[in-house]
PDB file of C-alpha atoms in Angstrom:
ATOM      1  CA  MET A  10     -33.630  10.221  17.524  1.00  0.00           C
ATOM      2  CA  GLY A  11     -32.680  13.602  15.952  1.00  0.00           C
ATOM      3  CA  SER A  12     -35.283  16.409  15.589  1.00  0.00           C
ATOM      4  CA  ASN A  13     -36.103  15.190  12.006  1.00  0.00           C
ATOM      5  CA  GLY A  14     -36.903  11.663  13.152  1.00  0.00           C
ATOM      6  CA  ASN A  15     -33.810  10.123  11.712  1.00  0.00           C
ATOM      7  CA  LEU A  16     -31.350   8.315  13.839  1.00  0.00           C
ATOM      8  CA  PRO A  17     -28.023  10.086  14.218  1.00  0.00           C
ATOM      9  CA  PHE A  18     -25.313   9.258  11.828  1.00  0.00           C
ATOM     10  CA  MET A  19     -27.508   7.840   9.026  1.00  0.00           C
ATOM     11  CA  PRO A  20     -25.372   7.356   5.997  1.00  0.00           C
ATOM     12  CA  SER A  21     -25.972   9.217   2.797  1.00  0.00           C
ATOM     13  CA  ARG A  22     -26.538   6.817  -0.098  1.00  0.00           C
ATOM     14  CA  PHE A  23     -26.047   7.341  -3.840  1.00  0.00           C
ATOM     15  CA  GLU A  24     -25.519   5.419  -7.033  1.00  0.00           C
ATOM     16  CA  HIS A  25     -23.566   6.071 -10.188  1.00  0.00           C
ATOM     17  CA  ARG A  26     -24.184   4.395 -13.587  1.00  0.00           C
ATOM     18  CA  ALA A  27     -21.613   4.289 -16.388  1.00  0.00           C
ATOM     19  CA  THR A  28     -22.054   2.793 -19.827  1.00  0.00           C
ATOM     20  CA  PHE A  29     -19.301   1.495 -22.109  1.00  0.00           C
ATOM     21  CA  ALA A  30     -19.152   0.652 -25.833  1.00  0.00           C
ATOM     22  CA  ALA A  31     -16.817  -2.216 -24.867  1.00  0.00           C
ATOM     23  CA  THR A  32     -17.798  -5.684 -23.716  1.00  0.00           C
ATOM     24  CA  ALA A  33     -18.141  -6.458 -20.037  1.00  0.00           C
ATOM     25  CA  ASP A  34     -15.081  -8.722 -20.267  1.00  0.00           C
ATOM     26  CA  ASP A  35     -12.988  -5.848 -21.794  1.00  0.00           C
ATOM     27  CA  VAL A  36     -14.188  -3.368 -19.183  1.00  0.00           C
ATOM     28  CA  PHE A  37     -13.509  -5.729 -16.415  1.00  0.00           C
ATOM     29  CA  SER A  38      -9.966  -6.227 -17.824  1.00  0.00           C
ATOM     30  CA  ILE A  39      -9.013  -2.697 -17.823  1.00  0.00           C
ATOM     31  CA  LEU A  40     -10.670  -1.684 -14.564  1.00  0.00           C
ATOM     32  CA  VAL A  41      -8.349  -4.079 -12.665  1.00  0.00           C
ATOM     33  CA  ASP A  42      -5.266  -3.692 -14.905  1.00  0.00           C
ATOM     34  CA  GLU A  43      -2.190  -2.272 -13.122  1.00  0.00           C
ATOM     35  CA  ALA A  44      -1.076  -0.117 -15.993  1.00  0.00           C
ATOM     36  CA  PHE A  45      -4.564   1.333 -16.365  1.00  0.00           C
ATOM     37  CA  LEU A  46      -4.940   2.015 -12.611  1.00  0.00           C
ATOM     38  CA  THR A  47      -1.414   3.730 -12.635  1.00  0.00           C
ATOM     39  CA  ALA A  48      -2.201   5.948 -15.473  1.00  0.00           C
ATOM     40  CA  ARG A  49      -5.597   6.848 -14.233  1.00  0.00           C
ATOM     41  CA  LEU A  50      -4.167   7.860 -10.843  1.00  0.00           C
ATOM     42  CA  ARG A  51      -1.387   9.786 -12.666  1.00  0.00           C
ATOM     43  CA  ASP A  52      -3.846  11.637 -14.775  1.00  0.00           C
ATOM     44  CA  ILE A  53      -6.836  12.105 -12.409  1.00  0.00           C
ATOM     45  CA  GLY A  54      -5.943  10.840  -8.967  1.00  0.00           C
ATOM     46  CA  GLY A  55      -4.916  14.148  -7.501  1.00  0.00           C
ATOM     47  CA  LYS A  56      -2.086  15.086  -5.135  1.00  0.00           C
ATOM     48  CA  ALA A  57       0.163  12.285  -3.986  1.00  0.00           C
ATOM     49  CA  ALA A  58      -1.847   9.612  -5.792  1.00  0.00           C
ATOM     50  CA  ALA A  59      -0.417   6.094  -5.869  1.00  0.00           C
ATOM     51  CA  LEU A  60      -1.299   2.439  -6.386  1.00  0.00           C
ATOM     52  CA  LEU A  61      -0.391   0.948  -3.202  1.00  0.00           C
ATOM     53  CA  ASP A  62      -1.208  -2.670  -3.694  1.00  0.00           C
ATOM     54  CA  HIS A  63      -2.460  -4.768  -6.707  1.00  0.00           C
ATOM     55  CA  LYS A  64      -3.183  -8.394  -7.207  1.00  0.00           C
ATOM     56  CA  VAL A  65      -5.123 -10.145  -9.971  1.00  0.00           C
ATOM     57  CA  ASP A  66      -5.852 -13.890 -10.160  1.00  0.00           C
ATOM     58  CA  GLY A  67      -8.055 -14.726 -13.097  1.00  0.00           C
ATOM     59  CA  THR A  68     -11.539 -13.101 -12.466  1.00  0.00           C
ATOM     60  CA  ASN A  69     -10.592 -12.076  -8.965  1.00  0.00           C
ATOM     61  CA  ALA A  70      -8.808  -8.858  -8.229  1.00  0.00           C
ATOM     62  CA  ALA A  71      -7.875  -6.667  -5.330  1.00  0.00           C
ATOM     63  CA  TYR A  72      -6.190  -3.254  -5.132  1.00  0.00           C
ATOM     64  CA  ARG A  73      -5.472  -0.424  -2.808  1.00  0.00           C
ATOM     65  CA  LEU A  74      -4.825   3.092  -3.872  1.00  0.00           C
ATOM     66  CA  ARG A  75      -4.320   6.608  -2.473  1.00  0.00           C
ATOM     67  CA  GLN A  76      -5.902   9.763  -3.962  1.00  0.00           C
ATOM     68  CA  GLY A  77      -5.573  13.339  -2.849  1.00  0.00           C
ATOM     69  CA  VAL A  78      -7.147  16.730  -3.081  1.00  0.00           C
ATOM     70  CA  ASP A  79      -5.209  19.879  -2.430  1.00  0.00           C
ATOM     71  CA  ALA A  80      -6.557  21.729   0.637  1.00  0.00           C
ATOM     72  CA  SER A  81      -7.083  24.889  -1.490  1.00  0.00           C
ATOM     73  CA  LYS A  82      -9.720  22.997  -3.562  1.00  0.00           C
ATOM     74  CA  LEU A  83     -11.780  21.699  -0.666  1.00  0.00           C
ATOM     75  CA  PRO A  84     -15.236  23.127   0.232  1.00  0.00           C
ATOM     76  CA  GLY A  85     -15.351  25.108   3.465  1.00  0.00           C
ATOM     77  CA  ALA A  86     -17.233  22.384   5.443  1.00  0.00           C
ATOM     78  CA  VAL A  87     -14.428  19.907   4.769  1.00  0.00           C
ATOM     79  CA  LYS A  88     -11.638  22.495   5.325  1.00  0.00           C
ATOM     80  CA  SER A  89     -13.153  23.287   8.751  1.00  0.00           C
ATOM     81  CA  ILE A  90     -12.320  19.823  10.080  1.00  0.00           C
ATOM     82  CA  LEU A  91      -9.027  19.019   8.165  1.00  0.00           C
ATOM     83  CA  ASN A  92      -5.638  20.213   8.806  1.00  0.00           C
ATOM     84  CA  GLY A  93      -4.146  20.235   5.236  1.00  0.00           C
ATOM     85  CA  ASP A  94      -4.850  18.203   2.151  1.00  0.00           C
ATOM     86  CA  LEU A  95      -7.597  15.461   1.920  1.00  0.00           C
ATOM     87  CA  VAL A  96      -6.188  12.087   1.419  1.00  0.00           C
ATOM     88  CA  VAL A  97      -8.409   9.175   0.557  1.00  0.00           C
ATOM     89  CA  GLU A  98      -7.265   5.595   0.810  1.00  0.00           C
ATOM     90  CA  ARG A  99      -9.409   3.260  -1.198  1.00  0.00           C
ATOM     91  CA  GLU A 100      -9.675  -0.591  -1.506  1.00  0.00           C
ATOM     92  CA  GLU A 101     -11.549  -2.465  -4.111  1.00  0.00           C
ATOM     93  CA  ARG A 102     -12.072  -6.185  -4.349  1.00  0.00           C
ATOM     94  CA  TRP A 103     -13.551  -7.818  -7.565  1.00  0.00           C
ATOM     95  CA  ARG A 104     -15.034 -11.362  -7.779  1.00  0.00           C
ATOM     96  CA  GLY A 105     -16.002 -11.717 -11.370  1.00  0.00           C
ATOM     97  CA  PHE A 106     -18.129  -8.800 -12.278  1.00  0.00           C
ATOM     98  CA  GLU A 107     -19.027  -7.758  -8.796  1.00  0.00           C
ATOM     99  CA  SER A 108     -17.010  -5.439  -6.681  1.00  0.00           C
ATOM    100  CA  ALA A 109     -17.019  -4.329  -3.025  1.00  0.00           C
ATOM    101  CA  GLY A 110     -14.951  -1.349  -1.930  1.00  0.00           C
ATOM    102  CA  ARG A 111     -14.281   0.912   0.924  1.00  0.00           C
ATOM    103  CA  ALA A 112     -12.492   4.133   1.481  1.00  0.00           C
ATOM    104  CA  THR A 113     -11.322   6.258   4.424  1.00  0.00           C
ATOM    105  CA  ILE A 114     -10.470   9.880   4.564  1.00  0.00           C
ATOM    106  CA  ASN A 115      -7.549  11.186   6.637  1.00  0.00           C
ATOM    107  CA  GLY A 116      -8.463  12.974   9.809  1.00  0.00           C
ATOM    108  CA  VAL A 117     -12.167  12.555   9.306  1.00  0.00           C
ATOM    109  CA  PRO A 118     -14.369  10.041  11.118  1.00  0.00           C
ATOM    110  CA  ALA A 119     -15.829   8.940   7.792  1.00  0.00           C
ATOM    111  CA  GLN A 120     -16.173   5.791   5.842  1.00  0.00           C
ATOM    112  CA  ILE A 121     -17.306   5.243   2.185  1.00  0.00           C
ATOM    113  CA  SER A 122     -18.450   1.836   1.237  1.00  0.00           C
ATOM    114  CA  SER A 123     -19.630   0.563  -2.266  1.00  0.00           C
ATOM    115  CA  ARG A 124     -20.916  -2.398  -4.268  1.00  0.00           C
ATOM    116  CA  GLY A 125     -20.450  -2.522  -7.968  1.00  0.00           C
ATOM    117  CA  GLN A 126     -21.966  -4.622 -10.642  1.00  0.00           C
ATOM    118  CA  LEU A 127     -20.636  -4.879 -14.215  1.00  0.00           C
ATOM    119  CA  SER A 128     -23.013  -6.318 -16.741  1.00  0.00           C
ATOM    120  CA  ALA A 129     -23.424  -6.780 -20.390  1.00  0.00           C
ATOM    121  CA  ARG A 130     -25.839  -4.208 -21.978  1.00  0.00           C
ATOM    122  CA  GLY A 131     -26.565  -4.637 -25.682  1.00  0.00           C
ATOM    123  CA  ASP A 132     -23.216  -4.617 -27.577  1.00  0.00           C
ATOM    124  CA  GLY A 133     -21.563  -2.823 -24.610  1.00  0.00           C
ATOM    125  CA  ALA A 134     -21.445  -2.916 -20.753  1.00  0.00           C
ATOM    126  CA  GLU A 135     -22.863  -1.116 -17.793  1.00  0.00           C
ATOM    127  CA  LEU A 136     -21.211  -0.532 -14.486  1.00  0.00           C
ATOM    128  CA  LEU A 137     -23.553   0.283 -11.605  1.00  0.00           C
ATOM    129  CA  ILE A 138     -22.090   1.420  -8.334  1.00  0.00           C
ATOM    130  CA  ARG A 139     -24.154   1.788  -5.153  1.00  0.00           C
ATOM    131  CA  ALA A 140     -22.305   3.631  -2.327  1.00  0.00           C
ATOM    132  CA  GLU A 141     -22.891   5.195   1.079  1.00  0.00           C
ATOM    133  CA  VAL A 142     -20.959   7.795   2.937  1.00  0.00           C
ATOM    134  CA  LYS A 143     -21.136   7.882   6.654  1.00  0.00           C
ATOM    135  CA  VAL A 144     -19.561  10.888   8.621  1.00  0.00           C
ATOM    136  CA  SER A 145     -19.812  10.540  12.370  1.00  0.00           C
ATOM    137  CA  ILE A 146     -19.535  14.206  13.375  1.00  0.00           C
ATOM    138  CA  PRO A 147     -22.432  15.759  15.264  1.00  0.00           C
ATOM    139  CA  LEU A 148     -24.319  18.600  13.706  1.00  0.00           C
ATOM    140  CA  ILE A 149     -22.255  18.915  10.455  1.00  0.00           C
ATOM    141  CA  GLY A 150     -21.748  15.204   9.579  1.00  0.00           C
ATOM    142  CA  GLY A 151     -24.686  15.210   7.228  1.00  0.00           C
ATOM    143  CA  LYS A 152     -23.383  18.329   5.398  1.00  0.00           C
ATOM    144  CA  ILE A 153     -20.055  16.787   4.928  1.00  0.00           C
ATOM    145  CA  GLU A 154     -21.666  13.419   3.717  1.00  0.00           C
ATOM    146  CA  LYS A 155     -23.429  15.406   1.063  1.00  0.00           C
ATOM    147  CA  VAL A 156     -20.191  17.143  -0.118  1.00  0.00           C
ATOM    148  CA  VAL A 157     -18.273  13.816  -0.120  1.00  0.00           C
ATOM    149  CA  ALA A 158     -21.158  12.027  -1.934  1.00  0.00           C
ATOM    150  CA  GLU A 159     -20.980  14.800  -4.664  1.00  0.00           C
ATOM    151  CA  GLN A 160     -17.240  14.671  -5.009  1.00  0.00           C
ATOM    152  CA  VAL A 161     -17.266  10.870  -5.116  1.00  0.00           C
ATOM    153  CA  THR A 162     -19.925  10.974  -7.880  1.00  0.00           C
ATOM    154  CA  LYS A 163     -17.874  13.426  -9.871  1.00  0.00           C
ATOM    155  CA  LEU A 164     -14.699  11.147  -9.377  1.00  0.00           C
ATOM    156  CA  LEU A 165     -16.653   8.091 -10.570  1.00  0.00           C
ATOM    157  CA  ALA A 166     -17.923   9.890 -13.560  1.00  0.00           C
ATOM    158  CA  ALA A 167     -14.383  11.053 -14.351  1.00  0.00           C
ATOM    159  CA  GLU A 168     -12.930   7.588 -13.881  1.00  0.00           C
ATOM    160  CA  ALA A 169     -15.642   6.077 -16.189  1.00  0.00           C
ATOM    161  CA  GLU A 170     -14.780   8.642 -18.822  1.00  0.00           C
ATOM    162  CA  TYR A 171     -11.165   7.817 -18.504  1.00  0.00           C
ATOM    163  CA  ALA A 172     -11.879   4.098 -18.855  1.00  0.00           C
ATOM    164  CA  GLU A 173     -13.946   4.725 -21.931  1.00  0.00           C
ATOM    165  CA  LYS A 174     -11.140   6.680 -23.575  1.00  0.00           C
ATOM    166  CA  TRP A 175      -8.568   4.052 -22.495  1.00  0.00           C
ATOM    167  CA  LEU A 176     -10.639   1.269 -24.008  1.00  0.00           C
ATOM    168  CA  ALA A 177     -10.937   3.191 -27.380  1.00  0.00           C
ATOM    169  CA  GLU A 178      -7.166   3.667 -27.562  1.00  0.00           C
ATOM    170  CA  HIS A 179      -6.002   0.262 -26.126  1.00  0.00           C
ATOM    171  CA  THR A 180      -8.506  -2.361 -27.388  1.00  0.00           C
TER     172      THR A 180
END
């Protein structure tokens, strides 16, 4: 046990909620669409972003992507353990309106996992994502988890905003 009574390497948990004017069916369709994912990565995916794998079969989907952050834009705590840019590899699997995801960060003993639920809300839809970040580095792991959780929350917000704009322009 650590001095604060917590077990070492306890993950940091957070959630993100996004609402859409479109129906849950329409939101799901674009969230797993190859053209949408490719455009989103190009526009907001960061350095060396790419869609690495993509499969859709009815209401099941799976994809893997890479996103990057230039080293010059990283907070000091993260720069201290990385040699160069931050590269995130991310996988998502959808079964109907439920998703499971995980991500890894290059050069960091860290894992991000998530569960998502897309549901109808009035005339629109809501996407709720619950996630946790675990960084297994003594002493500074908790600080890095907090930074990563903040950055992932910002990314999820940017992705939801991008999806809302895409829906307005393409449906």
